[in-house]
Short mmCIF file of C-alpha atoms in Angstrom, two decimals:
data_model
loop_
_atom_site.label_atom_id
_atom_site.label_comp_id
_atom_site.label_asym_id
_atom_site.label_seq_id
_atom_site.Cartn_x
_atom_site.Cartn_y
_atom_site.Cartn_z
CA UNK D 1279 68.49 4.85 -60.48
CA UNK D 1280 71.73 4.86 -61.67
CA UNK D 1281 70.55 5.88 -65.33
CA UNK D 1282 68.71 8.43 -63.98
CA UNK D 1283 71.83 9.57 -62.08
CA UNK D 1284 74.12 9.48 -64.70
CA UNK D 1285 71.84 11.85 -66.87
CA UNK D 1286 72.06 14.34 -64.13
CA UNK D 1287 75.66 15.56 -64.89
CA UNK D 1288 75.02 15.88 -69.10
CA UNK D 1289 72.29 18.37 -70.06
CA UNK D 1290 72.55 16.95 -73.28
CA UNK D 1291 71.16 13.49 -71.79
CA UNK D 1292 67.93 12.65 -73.50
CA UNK D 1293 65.96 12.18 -69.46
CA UNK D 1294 66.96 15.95 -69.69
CA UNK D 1295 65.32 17.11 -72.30
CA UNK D 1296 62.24 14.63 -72.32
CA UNK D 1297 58.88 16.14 -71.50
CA UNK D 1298 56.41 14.52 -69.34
CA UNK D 1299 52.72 14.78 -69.67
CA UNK D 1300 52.69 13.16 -65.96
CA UNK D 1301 55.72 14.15 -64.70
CA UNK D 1302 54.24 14.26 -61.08
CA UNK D 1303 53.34 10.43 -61.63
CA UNK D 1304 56.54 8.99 -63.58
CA UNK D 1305 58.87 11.47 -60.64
CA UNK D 1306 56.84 9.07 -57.69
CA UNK D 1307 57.67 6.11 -58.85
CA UNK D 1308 61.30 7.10 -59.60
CA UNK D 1309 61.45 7.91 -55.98
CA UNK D 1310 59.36 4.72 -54.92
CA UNK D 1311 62.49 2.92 -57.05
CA UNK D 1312 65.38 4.45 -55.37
CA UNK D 1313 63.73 4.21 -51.63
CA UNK D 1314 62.95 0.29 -52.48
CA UNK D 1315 66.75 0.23 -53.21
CA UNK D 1316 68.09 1.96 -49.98
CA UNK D 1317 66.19 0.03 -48.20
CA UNK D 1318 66.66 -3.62 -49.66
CA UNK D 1319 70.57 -2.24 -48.90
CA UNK D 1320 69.81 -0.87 -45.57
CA UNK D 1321 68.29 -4.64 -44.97
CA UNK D 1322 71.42 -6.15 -46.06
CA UNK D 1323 73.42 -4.23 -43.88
CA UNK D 1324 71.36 -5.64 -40.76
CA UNK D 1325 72.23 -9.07 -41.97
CA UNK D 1326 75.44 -9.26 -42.67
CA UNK D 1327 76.92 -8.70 -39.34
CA UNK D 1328 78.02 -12.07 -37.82
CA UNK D 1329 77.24 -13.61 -41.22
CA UNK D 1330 73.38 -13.72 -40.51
CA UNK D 1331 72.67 -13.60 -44.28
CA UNK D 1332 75.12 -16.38 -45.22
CA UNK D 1333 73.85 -18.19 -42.64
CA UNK D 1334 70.19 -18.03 -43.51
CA UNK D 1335 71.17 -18.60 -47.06
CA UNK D 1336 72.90 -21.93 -45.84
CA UNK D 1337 69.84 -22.89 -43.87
CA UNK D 1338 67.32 -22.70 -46.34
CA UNK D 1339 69.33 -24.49 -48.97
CA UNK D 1340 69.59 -27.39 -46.42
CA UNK D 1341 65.89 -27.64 -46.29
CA UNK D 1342 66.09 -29.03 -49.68
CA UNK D 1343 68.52 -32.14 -49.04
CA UNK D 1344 68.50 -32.63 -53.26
CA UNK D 1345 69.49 -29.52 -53.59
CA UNK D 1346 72.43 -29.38 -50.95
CA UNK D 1347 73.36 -32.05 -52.60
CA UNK D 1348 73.55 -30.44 -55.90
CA UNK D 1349 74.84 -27.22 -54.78
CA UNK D 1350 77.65 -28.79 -52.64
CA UNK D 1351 79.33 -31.31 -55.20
CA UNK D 1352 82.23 -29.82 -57.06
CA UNK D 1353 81.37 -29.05 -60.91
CA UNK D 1354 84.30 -29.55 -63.48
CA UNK D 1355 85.21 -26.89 -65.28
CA UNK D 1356 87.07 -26.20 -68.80
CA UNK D 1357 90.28 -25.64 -67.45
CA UNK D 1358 90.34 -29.05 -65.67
CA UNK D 1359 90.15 -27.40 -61.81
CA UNK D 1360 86.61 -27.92 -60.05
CA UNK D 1361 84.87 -25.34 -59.55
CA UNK D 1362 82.71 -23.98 -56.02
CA UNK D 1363 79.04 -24.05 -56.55
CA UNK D 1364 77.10 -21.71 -55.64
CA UNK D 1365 76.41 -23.00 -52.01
CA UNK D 1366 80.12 -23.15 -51.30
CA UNK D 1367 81.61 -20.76 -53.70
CA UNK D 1368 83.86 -18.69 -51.98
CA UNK D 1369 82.89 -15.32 -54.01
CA UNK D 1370 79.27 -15.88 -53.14
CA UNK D 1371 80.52 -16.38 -49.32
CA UNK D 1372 82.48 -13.37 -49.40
CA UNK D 1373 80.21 -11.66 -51.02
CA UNK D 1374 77.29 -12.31 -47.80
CA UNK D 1375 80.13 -10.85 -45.60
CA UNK D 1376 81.93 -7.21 -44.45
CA UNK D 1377 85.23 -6.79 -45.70
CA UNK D 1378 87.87 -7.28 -42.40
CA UNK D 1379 89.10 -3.31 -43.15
CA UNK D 1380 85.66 -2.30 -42.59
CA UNK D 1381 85.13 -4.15 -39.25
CA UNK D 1382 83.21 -1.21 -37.56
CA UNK D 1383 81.88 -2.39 -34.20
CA UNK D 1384 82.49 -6.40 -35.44
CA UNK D 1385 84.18 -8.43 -32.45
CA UNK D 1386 87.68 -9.57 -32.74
CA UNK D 1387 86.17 -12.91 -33.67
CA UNK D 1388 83.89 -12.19 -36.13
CA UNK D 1389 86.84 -9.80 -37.95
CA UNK D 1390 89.14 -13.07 -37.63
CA UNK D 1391 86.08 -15.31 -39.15
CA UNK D 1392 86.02 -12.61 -41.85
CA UNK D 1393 89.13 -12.15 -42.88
CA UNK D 1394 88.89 -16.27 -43.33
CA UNK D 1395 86.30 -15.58 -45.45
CA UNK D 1396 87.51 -13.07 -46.97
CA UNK D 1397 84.58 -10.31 -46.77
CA UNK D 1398 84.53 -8.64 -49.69
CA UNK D 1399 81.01 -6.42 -49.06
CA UNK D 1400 81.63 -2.44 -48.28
CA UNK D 1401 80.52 -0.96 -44.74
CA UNK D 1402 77.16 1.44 -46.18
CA UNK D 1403 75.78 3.03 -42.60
CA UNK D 1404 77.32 6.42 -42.87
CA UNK D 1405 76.30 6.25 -47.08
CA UNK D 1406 72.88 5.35 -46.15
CA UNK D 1407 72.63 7.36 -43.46
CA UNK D 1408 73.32 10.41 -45.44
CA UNK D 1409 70.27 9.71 -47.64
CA UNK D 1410 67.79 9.13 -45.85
CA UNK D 1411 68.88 12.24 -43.80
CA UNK D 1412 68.66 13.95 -47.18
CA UNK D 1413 65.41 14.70 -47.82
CA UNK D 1414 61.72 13.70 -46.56
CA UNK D 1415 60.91 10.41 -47.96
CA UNK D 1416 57.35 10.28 -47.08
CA UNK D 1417 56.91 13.93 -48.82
CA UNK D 1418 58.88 13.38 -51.82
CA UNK D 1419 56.72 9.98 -52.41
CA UNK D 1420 53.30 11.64 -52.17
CA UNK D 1421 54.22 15.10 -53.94
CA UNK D 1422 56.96 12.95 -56.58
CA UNK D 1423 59.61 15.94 -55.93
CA UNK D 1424 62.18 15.93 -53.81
CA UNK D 1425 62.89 19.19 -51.49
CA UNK D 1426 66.63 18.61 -49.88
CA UNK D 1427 67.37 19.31 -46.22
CA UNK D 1428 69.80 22.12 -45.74
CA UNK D 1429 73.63 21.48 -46.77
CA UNK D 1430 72.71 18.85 -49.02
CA UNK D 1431 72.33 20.52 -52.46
CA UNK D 1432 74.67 23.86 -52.79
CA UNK D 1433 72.93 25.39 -55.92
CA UNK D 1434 69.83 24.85 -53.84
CA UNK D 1435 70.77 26.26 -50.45
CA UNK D 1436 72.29 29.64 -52.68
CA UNK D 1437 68.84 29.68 -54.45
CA UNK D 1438 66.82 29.97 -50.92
CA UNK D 1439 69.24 32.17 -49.63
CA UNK D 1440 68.49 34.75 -52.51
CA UNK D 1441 64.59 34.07 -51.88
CA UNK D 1442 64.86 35.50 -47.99
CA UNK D 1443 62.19 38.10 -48.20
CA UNK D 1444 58.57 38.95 -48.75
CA UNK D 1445 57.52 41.97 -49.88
CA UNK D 1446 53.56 43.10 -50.68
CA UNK D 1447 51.94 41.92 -54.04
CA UNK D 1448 52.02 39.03 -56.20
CA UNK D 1449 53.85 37.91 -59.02
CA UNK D 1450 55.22 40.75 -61.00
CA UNK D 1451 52.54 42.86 -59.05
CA UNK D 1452 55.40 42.76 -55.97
CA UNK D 1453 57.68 45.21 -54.22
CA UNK D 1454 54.88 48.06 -54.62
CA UNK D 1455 54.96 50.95 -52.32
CA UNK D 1456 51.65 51.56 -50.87
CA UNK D 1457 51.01 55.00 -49.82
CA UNK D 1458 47.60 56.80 -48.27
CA UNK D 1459 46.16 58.86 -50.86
CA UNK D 1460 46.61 61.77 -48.01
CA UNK D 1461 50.47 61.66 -48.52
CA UNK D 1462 50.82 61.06 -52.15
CA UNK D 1463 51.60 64.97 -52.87
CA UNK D 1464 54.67 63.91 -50.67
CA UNK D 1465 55.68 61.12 -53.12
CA UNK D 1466 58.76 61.69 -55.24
CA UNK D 1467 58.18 62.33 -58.99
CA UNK D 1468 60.44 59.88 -59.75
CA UNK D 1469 57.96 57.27 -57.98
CA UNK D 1470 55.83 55.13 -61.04
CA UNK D 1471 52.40 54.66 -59.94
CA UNK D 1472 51.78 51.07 -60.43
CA UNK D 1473 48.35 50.22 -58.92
CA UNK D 1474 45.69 50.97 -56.69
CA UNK D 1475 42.55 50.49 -53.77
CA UNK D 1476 40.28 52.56 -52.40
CA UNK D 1477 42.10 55.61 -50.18
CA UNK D 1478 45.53 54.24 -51.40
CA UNK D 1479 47.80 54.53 -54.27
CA UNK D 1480 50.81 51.78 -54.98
CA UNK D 1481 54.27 53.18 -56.71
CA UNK D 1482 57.16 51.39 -57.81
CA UNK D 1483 60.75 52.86 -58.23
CA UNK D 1484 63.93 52.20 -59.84
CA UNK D 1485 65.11 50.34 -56.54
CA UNK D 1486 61.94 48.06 -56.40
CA UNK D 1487 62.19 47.16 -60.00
CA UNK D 1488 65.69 45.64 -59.35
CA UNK D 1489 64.39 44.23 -56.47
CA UNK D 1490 61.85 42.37 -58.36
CA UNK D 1491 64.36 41.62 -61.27
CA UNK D 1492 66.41 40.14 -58.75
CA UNK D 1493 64.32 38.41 -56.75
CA UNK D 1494 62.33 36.82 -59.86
CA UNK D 1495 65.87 35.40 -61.15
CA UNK D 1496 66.33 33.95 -57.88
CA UNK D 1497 63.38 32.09 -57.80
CA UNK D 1498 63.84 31.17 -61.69
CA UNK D 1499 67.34 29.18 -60.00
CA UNK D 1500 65.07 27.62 -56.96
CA UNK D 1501 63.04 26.39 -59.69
CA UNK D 1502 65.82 24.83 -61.72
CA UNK D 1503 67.77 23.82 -58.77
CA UNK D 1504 64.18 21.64 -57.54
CA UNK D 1505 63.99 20.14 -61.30
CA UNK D 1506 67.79 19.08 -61.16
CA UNK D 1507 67.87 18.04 -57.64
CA UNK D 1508 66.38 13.99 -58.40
CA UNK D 1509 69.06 13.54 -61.47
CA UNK D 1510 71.51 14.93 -58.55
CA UNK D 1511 70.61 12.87 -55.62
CA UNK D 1512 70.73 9.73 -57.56
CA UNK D 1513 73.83 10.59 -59.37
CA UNK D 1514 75.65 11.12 -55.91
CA UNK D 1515 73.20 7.43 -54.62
CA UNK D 1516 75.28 5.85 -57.97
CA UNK D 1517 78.86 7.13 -57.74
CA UNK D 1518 79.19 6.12 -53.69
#
């Protein structure tokens, strides 16, 4: 994820540049990745309060009475202090608990137990909160793109703004002026005939040409916004 992420902010990044035969397949299991990782974090977060997952940890060492043994006996170390094992280490303790500044809705006792401890993990609701509010999870896993809710991605949200109306025709065939063959003697000579059906004739002018110049560039950024917007969602996933 966090390579991925990274790559996202050079254009010069190899993941950039590389072109996938099945991009559809490689993009779902990137996505499968990074929504197995916000929610093995989302997990932790449900734990940790009142020191659930340190005390589960604790629990299911002391199944193993070797083992409690062997993880609670102070191991020398080269400097000639003991050292914590893993059972009892302090790190690994205040690791499996919230930091005291980041109490949220923790009691006054389990802030005080805490700052004993000395919590050392970061508060992630509002973080995680704001991804999986980002996008649809179950869509981007079954069509391997991601499409971002609105306000998440600016170059994005521009891009759809540009691409606000539909017009007659298809592809460069758009923006075409149809007009019953009855009235075409009232058509402007300026007007290009472009196309036609049976008791109607389509035109084009200089306005609809810029329309379709316009409109085509617009889409052209959609496209490269969509391409982008994985390398940018994990890029934002890494730096927070």
């Amino acid at each position: 994820v966090h390579q991925i992420g990274s790559s996202g902010t050079d254009p010069q990044h190899p993941e950039t540049r590389a072109i996938l035969f099945d991009e559809v397949v490689y993009s779902r299991r990137k996505i499968a990745d990074f929504l197995a990782t916000l929610a093995a974090l989302e997990t932790i977060t449900r734990l940790l309060p009142r020191g659930a997952l340190s005390d589960a940890i604790r629990s299911g060492l002391s199944t193993n009475q070797k083992r409690e043994v062997c993880l609670s006996t102070k191991v020398p170390s080269f400097g000639g202090n003991d050292v914590d094992t893993p059972a009892t280490s302090s790190l690994l303790l205040g690791l499996l608990n919230f930091a005291p500044e980041e109490a949220g809705d923790m009691s006054g006792e389990e802030i005080q137990s805490a700052s004993q401890i000395k919590g050392r993990f970061p508060r992630l609701d509002n973080k995680l909160a704001y991804f999986t509010k980002a996008f649809d999870h179950e869509t981007a896993k079954q069509q391997g793109k991601i499409i971002p809710e609105s306000g998440v991605d600016a170059d994005y949200d521009e891009a759809i703004e540009e691409v606000e109306l539909s017009y007659w025709g298809t592809g460069r065939n758009r923006f075409q002026i149809e007009v019953p063959e009855s009235a075409v003697s009232q058509v402007s000579r300026s007007w290009e005939l472009a196309s036609q059906r049976k008791g109607f004739q389509r035109f084009r002018t200089a306005e609809t040409r810029d329309w379709l110049t316009q409109m085509t560039a617009a889409e052209d950024r959609k496209d490269a916004a969509l391409r982008n917007i994985m390398r940018r969602i994990f890029g934002k996933f890494s730096k927070e």
